[in-house]
Short mmCIF file of C-alpha atoms and ligand atoms in Angstrom, two decimals:
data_model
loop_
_atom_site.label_atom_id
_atom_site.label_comp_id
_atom_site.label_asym_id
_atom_site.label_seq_id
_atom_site.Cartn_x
_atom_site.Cartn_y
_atom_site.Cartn_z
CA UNK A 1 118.61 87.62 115.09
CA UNK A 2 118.92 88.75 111.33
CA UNK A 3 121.92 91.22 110.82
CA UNK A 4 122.13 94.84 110.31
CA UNK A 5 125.52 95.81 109.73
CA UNK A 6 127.48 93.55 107.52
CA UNK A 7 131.64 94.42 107.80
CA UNK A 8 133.35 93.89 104.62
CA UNK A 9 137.49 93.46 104.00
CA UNK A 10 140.25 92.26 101.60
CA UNK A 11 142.92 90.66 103.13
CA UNK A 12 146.27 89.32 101.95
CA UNK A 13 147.55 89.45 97.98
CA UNK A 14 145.04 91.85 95.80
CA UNK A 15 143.34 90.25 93.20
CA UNK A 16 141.64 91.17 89.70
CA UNK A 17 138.18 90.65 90.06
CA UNK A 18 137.95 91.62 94.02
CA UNK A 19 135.97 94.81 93.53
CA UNK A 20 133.23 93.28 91.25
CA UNK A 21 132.51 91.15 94.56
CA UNK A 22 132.91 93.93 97.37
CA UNK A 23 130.17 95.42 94.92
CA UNK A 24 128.05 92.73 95.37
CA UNK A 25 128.48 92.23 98.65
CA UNK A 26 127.40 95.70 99.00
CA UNK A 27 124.71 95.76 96.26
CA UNK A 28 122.97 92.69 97.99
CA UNK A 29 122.73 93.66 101.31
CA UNK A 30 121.54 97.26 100.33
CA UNK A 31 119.05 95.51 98.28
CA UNK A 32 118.15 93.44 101.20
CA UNK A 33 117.70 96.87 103.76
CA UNK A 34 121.19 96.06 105.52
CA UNK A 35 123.60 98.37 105.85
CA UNK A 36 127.73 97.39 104.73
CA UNK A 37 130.62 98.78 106.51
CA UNK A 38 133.36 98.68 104.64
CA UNK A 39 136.93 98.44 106.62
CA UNK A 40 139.77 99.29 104.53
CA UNK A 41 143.56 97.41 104.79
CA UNK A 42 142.02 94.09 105.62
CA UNK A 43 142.34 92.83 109.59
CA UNK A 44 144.32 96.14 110.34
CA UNK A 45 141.73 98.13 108.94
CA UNK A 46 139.36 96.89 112.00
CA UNK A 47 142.26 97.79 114.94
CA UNK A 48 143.56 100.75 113.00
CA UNK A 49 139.74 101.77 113.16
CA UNK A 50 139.42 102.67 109.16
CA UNK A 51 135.68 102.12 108.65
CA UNK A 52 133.66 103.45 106.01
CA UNK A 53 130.10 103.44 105.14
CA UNK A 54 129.24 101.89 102.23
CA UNK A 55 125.71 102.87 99.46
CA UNK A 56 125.10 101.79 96.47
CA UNK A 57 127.21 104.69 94.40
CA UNK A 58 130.30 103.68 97.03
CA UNK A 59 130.74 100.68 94.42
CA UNK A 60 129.70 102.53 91.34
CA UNK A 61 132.13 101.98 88.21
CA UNK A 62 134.12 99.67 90.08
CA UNK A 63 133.54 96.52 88.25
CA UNK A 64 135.77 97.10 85.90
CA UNK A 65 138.33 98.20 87.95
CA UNK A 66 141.76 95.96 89.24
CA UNK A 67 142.95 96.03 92.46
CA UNK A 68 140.80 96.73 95.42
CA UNK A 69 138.78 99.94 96.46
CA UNK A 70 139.17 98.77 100.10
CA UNK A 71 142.78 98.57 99.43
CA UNK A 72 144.01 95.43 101.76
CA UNK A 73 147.27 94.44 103.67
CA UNK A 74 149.06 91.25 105.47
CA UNK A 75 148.53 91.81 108.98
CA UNK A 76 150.59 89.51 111.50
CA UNK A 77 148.92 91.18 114.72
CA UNK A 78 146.01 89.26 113.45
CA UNK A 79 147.82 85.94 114.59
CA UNK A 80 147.92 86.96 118.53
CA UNK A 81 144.60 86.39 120.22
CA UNK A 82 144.26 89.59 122.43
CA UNK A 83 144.32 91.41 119.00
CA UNK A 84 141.46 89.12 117.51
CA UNK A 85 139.83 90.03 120.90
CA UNK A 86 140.13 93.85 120.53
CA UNK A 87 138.96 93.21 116.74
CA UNK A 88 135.81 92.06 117.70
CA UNK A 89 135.34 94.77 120.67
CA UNK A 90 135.51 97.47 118.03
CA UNK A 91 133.86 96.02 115.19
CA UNK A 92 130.50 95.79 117.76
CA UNK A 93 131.29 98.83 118.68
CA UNK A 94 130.53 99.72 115.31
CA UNK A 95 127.76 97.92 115.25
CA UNK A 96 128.80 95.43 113.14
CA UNK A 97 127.29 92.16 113.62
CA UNK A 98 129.13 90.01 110.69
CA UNK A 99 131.98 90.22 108.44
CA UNK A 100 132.97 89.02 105.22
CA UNK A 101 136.34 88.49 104.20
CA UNK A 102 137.63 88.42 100.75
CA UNK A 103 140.94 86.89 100.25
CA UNK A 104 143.54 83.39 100.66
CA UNK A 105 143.35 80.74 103.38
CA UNK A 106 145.65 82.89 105.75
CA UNK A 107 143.09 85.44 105.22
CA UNK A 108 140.15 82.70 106.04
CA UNK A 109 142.35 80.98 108.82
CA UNK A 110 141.97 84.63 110.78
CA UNK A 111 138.03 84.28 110.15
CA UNK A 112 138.36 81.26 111.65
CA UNK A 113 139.49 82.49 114.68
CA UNK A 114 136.97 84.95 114.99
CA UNK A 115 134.20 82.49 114.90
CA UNK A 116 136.05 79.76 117.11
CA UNK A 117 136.94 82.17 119.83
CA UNK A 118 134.18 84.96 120.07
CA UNK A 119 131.42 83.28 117.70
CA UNK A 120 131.52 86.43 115.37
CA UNK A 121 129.27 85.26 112.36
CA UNK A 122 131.87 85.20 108.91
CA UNK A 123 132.13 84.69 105.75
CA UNK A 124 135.16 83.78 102.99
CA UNK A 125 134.71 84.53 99.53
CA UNK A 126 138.39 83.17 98.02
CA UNK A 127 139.94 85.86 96.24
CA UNK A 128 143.80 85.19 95.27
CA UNK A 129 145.65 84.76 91.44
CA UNK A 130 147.32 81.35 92.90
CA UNK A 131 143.99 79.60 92.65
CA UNK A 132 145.61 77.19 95.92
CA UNK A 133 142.67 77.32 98.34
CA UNK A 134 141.24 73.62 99.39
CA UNK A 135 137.77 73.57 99.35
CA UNK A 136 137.31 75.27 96.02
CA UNK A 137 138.13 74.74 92.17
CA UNK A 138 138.54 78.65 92.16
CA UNK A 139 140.24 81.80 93.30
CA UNK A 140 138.63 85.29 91.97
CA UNK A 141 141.55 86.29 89.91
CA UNK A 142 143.06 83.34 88.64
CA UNK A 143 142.06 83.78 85.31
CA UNK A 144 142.71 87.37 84.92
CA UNK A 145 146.34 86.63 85.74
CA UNK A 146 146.79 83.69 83.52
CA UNK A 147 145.63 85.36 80.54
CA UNK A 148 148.00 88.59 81.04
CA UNK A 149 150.78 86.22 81.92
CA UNK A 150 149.72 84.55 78.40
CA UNK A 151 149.84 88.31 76.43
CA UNK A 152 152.84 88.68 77.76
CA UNK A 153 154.43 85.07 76.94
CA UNK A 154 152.82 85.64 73.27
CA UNK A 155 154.78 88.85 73.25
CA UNK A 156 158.05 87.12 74.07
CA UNK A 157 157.45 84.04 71.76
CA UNK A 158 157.59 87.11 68.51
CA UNK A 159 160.74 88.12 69.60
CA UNK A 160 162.37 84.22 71.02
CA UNK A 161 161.53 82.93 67.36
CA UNK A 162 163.03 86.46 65.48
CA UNK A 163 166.38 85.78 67.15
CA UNK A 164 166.29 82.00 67.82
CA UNK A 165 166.20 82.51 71.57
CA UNK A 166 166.01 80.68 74.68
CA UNK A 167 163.71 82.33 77.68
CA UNK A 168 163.08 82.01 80.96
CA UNK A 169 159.96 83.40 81.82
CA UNK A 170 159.19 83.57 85.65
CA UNK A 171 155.41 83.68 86.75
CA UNK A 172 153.60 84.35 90.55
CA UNK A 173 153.38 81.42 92.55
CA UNK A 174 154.97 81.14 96.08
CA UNK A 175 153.43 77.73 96.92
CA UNK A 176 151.46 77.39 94.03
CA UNK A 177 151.95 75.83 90.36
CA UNK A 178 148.24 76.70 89.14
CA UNK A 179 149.94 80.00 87.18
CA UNK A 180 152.67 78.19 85.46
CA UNK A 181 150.83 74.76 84.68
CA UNK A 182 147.79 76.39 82.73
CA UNK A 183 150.36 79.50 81.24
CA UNK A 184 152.20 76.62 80.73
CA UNK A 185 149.59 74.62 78.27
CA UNK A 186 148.48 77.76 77.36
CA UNK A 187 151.43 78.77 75.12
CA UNK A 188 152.98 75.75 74.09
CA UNK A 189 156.11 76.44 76.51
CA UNK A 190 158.74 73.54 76.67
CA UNK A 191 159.29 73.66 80.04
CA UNK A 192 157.71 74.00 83.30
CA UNK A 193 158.82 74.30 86.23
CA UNK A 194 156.85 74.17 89.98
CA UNK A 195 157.58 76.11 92.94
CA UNK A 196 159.24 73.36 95.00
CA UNK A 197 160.75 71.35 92.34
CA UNK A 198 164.47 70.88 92.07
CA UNK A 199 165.64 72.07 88.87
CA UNK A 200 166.55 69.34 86.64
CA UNK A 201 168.78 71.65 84.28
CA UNK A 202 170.19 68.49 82.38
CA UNK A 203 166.51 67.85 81.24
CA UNK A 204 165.95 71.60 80.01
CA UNK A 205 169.01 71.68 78.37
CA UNK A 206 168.14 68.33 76.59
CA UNK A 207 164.45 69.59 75.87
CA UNK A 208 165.45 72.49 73.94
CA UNK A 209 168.31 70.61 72.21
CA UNK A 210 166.36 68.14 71.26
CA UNK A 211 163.68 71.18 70.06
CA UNK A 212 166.35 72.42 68.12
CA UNK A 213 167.17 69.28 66.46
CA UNK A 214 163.42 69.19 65.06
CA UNK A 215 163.65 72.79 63.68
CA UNK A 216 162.03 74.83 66.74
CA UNK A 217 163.46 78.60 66.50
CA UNK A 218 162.82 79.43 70.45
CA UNK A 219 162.13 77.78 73.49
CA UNK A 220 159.88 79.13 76.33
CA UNK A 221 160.50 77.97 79.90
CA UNK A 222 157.92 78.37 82.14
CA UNK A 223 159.35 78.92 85.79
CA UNK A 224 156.88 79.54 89.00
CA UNK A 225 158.86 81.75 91.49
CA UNK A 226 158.69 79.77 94.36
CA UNK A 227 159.57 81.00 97.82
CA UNK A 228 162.38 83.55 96.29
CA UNK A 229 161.18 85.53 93.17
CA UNK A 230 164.38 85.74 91.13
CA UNK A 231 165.02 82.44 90.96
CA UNK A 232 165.25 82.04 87.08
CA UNK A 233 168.96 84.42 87.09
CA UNK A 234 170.07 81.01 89.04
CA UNK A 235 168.71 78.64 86.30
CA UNK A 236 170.18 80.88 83.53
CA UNK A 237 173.74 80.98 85.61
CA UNK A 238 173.62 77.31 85.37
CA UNK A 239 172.68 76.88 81.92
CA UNK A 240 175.29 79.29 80.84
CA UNK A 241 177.99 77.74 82.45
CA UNK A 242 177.55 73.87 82.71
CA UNK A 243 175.87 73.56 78.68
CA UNK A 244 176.63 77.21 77.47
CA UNK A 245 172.86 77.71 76.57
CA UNK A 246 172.94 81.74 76.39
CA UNK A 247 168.76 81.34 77.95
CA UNK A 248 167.11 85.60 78.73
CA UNK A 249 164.88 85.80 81.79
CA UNK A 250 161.77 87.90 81.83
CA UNK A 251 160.31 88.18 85.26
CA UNK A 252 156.20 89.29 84.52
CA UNK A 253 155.84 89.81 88.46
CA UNK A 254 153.16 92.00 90.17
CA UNK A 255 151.99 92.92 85.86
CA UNK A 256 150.05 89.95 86.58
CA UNK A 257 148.28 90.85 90.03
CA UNK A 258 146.88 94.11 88.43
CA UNK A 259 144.26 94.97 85.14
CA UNK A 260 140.90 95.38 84.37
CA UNK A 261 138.87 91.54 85.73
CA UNK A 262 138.09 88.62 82.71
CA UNK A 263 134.48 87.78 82.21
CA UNK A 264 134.87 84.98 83.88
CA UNK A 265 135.94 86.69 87.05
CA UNK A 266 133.42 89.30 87.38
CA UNK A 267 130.99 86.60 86.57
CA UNK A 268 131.65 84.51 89.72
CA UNK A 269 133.02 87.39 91.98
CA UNK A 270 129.02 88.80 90.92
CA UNK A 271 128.21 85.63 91.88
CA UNK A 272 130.01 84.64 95.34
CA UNK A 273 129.46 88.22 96.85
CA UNK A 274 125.73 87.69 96.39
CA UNK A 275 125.62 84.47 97.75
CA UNK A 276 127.64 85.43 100.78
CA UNK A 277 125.29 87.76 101.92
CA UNK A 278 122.43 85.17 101.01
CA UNK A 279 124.33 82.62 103.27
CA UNK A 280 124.44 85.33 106.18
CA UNK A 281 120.86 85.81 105.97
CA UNK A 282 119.94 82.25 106.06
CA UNK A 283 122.51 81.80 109.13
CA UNK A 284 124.55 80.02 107.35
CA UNK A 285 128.48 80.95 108.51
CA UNK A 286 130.51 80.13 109.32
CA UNK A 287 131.08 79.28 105.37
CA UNK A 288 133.28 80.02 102.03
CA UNK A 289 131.75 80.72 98.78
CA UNK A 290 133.30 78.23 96.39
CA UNK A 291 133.18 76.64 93.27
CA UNK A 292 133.17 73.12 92.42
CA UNK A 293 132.54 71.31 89.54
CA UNK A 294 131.56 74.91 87.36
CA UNK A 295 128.97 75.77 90.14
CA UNK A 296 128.99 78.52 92.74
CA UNK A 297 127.99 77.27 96.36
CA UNK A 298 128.94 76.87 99.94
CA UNK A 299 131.55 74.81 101.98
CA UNK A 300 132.65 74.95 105.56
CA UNK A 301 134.97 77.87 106.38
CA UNK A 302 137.26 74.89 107.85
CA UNK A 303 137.74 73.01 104.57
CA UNK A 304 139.00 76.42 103.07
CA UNK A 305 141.79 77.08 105.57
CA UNK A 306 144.24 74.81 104.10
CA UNK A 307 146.92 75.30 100.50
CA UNK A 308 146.01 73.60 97.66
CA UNK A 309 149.39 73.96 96.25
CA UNK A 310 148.77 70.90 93.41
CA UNK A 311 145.83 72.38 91.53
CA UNK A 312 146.26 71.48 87.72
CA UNK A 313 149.12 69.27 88.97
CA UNK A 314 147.63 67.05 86.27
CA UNK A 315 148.32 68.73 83.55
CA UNK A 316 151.99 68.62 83.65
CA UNK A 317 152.17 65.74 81.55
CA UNK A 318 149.66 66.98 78.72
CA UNK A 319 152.38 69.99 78.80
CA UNK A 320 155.04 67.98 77.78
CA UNK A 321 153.34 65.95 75.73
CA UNK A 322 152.55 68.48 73.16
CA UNK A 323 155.25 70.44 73.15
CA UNK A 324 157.76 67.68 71.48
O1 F6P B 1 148.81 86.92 96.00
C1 F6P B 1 149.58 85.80 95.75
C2 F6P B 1 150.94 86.23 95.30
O2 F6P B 1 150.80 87.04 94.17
C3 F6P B 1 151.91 85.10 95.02
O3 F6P B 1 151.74 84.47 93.79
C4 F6P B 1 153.22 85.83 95.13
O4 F6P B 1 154.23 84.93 95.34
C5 F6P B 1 152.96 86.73 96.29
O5 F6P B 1 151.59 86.99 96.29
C6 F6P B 1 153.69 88.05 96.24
O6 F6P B 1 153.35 88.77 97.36
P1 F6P B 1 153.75 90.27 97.64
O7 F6P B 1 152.89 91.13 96.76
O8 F6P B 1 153.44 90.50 99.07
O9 F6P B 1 155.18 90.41 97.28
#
């Protein structure tokens, strides 16, 4: 059976860089005489019965574009199988024979479940700024978001060193340190601290005094919010009153989820969206589009189902190391 009507979603956190791959999803598969549904608001898109036809001027001057043309959405009915069930009854009664899924391993975990319990043919192309899927070196977005979190770091460094100032500068990262380790590096900050990690204030207090000692005008902690965005007021509260270190908090938040895509992730969101419609063809699925060692390719959809919360783990050390 070759396909016909290819179903295409975003699912779970937006992502810079998503719309230069629903475009070439869509490009592909037009070039290739099949026709793309697109479903908007991710898995509730397909029960809430928002489909839309896609051509090829559907994903004209997107490329460019942050965010997501589909627009996409967390949807917990998604967990409970007579929903998945339903799902697939009205996407065939669209006609539509496969689906590809951009988005995180929650998003790919509900693919999964489609294939396991109904054998609907799908594909994952990762698209997230946390960069934590297993299975893949990369998340479409990643970079986009580091280098605005970097601007913006730059931005605060002018002012820290003009008034000798201590900052706390929270990044995104639920579950993942991948944000704050490479902003981290990135801008010389002289602290960093991961999403799970219990604050050691005695050793940032001791960091920037011993900064201080050497001359340095400003310190830059880098703080990944963890499971409670916010969490850097706590850190200042504590530095204030147990060392009376007067540190500011800037919180970049959603800033970073937003903008126009990097080079580097229109070049492999290009890339993945046309090989996931490749894959499809050759009956390959159900599979992720990833990228390992600084090529794009295929794994199983179940190595890509997991958090990969310790990506760029290692360079925590070469952080502190050169910022002394
Ligand atoms: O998409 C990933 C992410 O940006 C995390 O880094 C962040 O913690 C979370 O999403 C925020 O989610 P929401 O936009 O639903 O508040």
């Amino acid at each position: 059976m070759s396909f016909k009507n290819i179903g295409l979603l975003c699912s779970g956190g937006d992502s810079p860089g998503m719309n230069c791959a629903i475009r070439a999803v869509v490009r592909t598969a037009l070039f290739h005489g099949i026709k793309v549904t697109g479903i908007k608001r991710g898995y509730s898109g397909i029960l809430n019965k928002e489909f839309i036809p896609m051509n090829l001027s559907s994903v004209g001057n997107i490329i460019q574009r942050g965010g997501t043309i589909l627009q996409t959405s967390r949807c917990p009915e998604w967990l409970h199988p007579e929903h998945r069930k339903k799902g697939v009854e009205l996407l065939r009664a669209q006609g539509i024979d496969a689906l590809v899924i951009i988005g995180g391993d929650g998003s790919f975990n509900g693919a999964k479940s489609l294939w396991d319990e109904h054998q609907f043919p799908v594909i994952g192309i990762p698209g997230t700024i946390d960069n934590d899927i297993s299975g893949t070196d990369y998340t479409i977005g990643f970079d986009t978001a580091v280098q605005t979190a970097i601007e913006a770091v730059d931005r605060i460094r002018d002012t820290a060193h003009s008034h000798a100032r201590t900052f706390l500068v929270e990044v995104m990262g639920r579950n993942s340190s991948a944000i704050a380790l490479k902003v981290g590096v990135c801008t010389g900050a002289e602290n960093i601290l991961l999403p799970h990690e219990t604050v050691d204030h005695q050793k940032i207090f001791d960091d920037i005094k011993r900064g201080m000692k050497r001359g340095k005008d400003s310190s830059i902690v880098i703080v990944a919010e963890g499971p409670v965005a916010g969490r850097s007021y706590d850190i200042q509260k504590v530095l204030k009153e147990k060392y009376q270190l007067d540190a500011h908090v800037a919180i970049l938040g959603h800033v970073q989820r937003g903008g126009s895509p990097s080079a580097n992730d229109r070049f492999i969101a290009s890339q993945m969206g046309n090989l996931a419609v490749e894959a499809l063809m050759k009956k390959q699925f159900p599979v992720v589009t990833v990228e390992t060692s600084g090529k794009v390719g295929l794994a199983p959809l179940e190595d890509c189902i997991t958090k990969a919360n310790n990506n760029f783990i290692e360079f925590q050390n070469l952080a502190q190391t050169l910022s002394i």
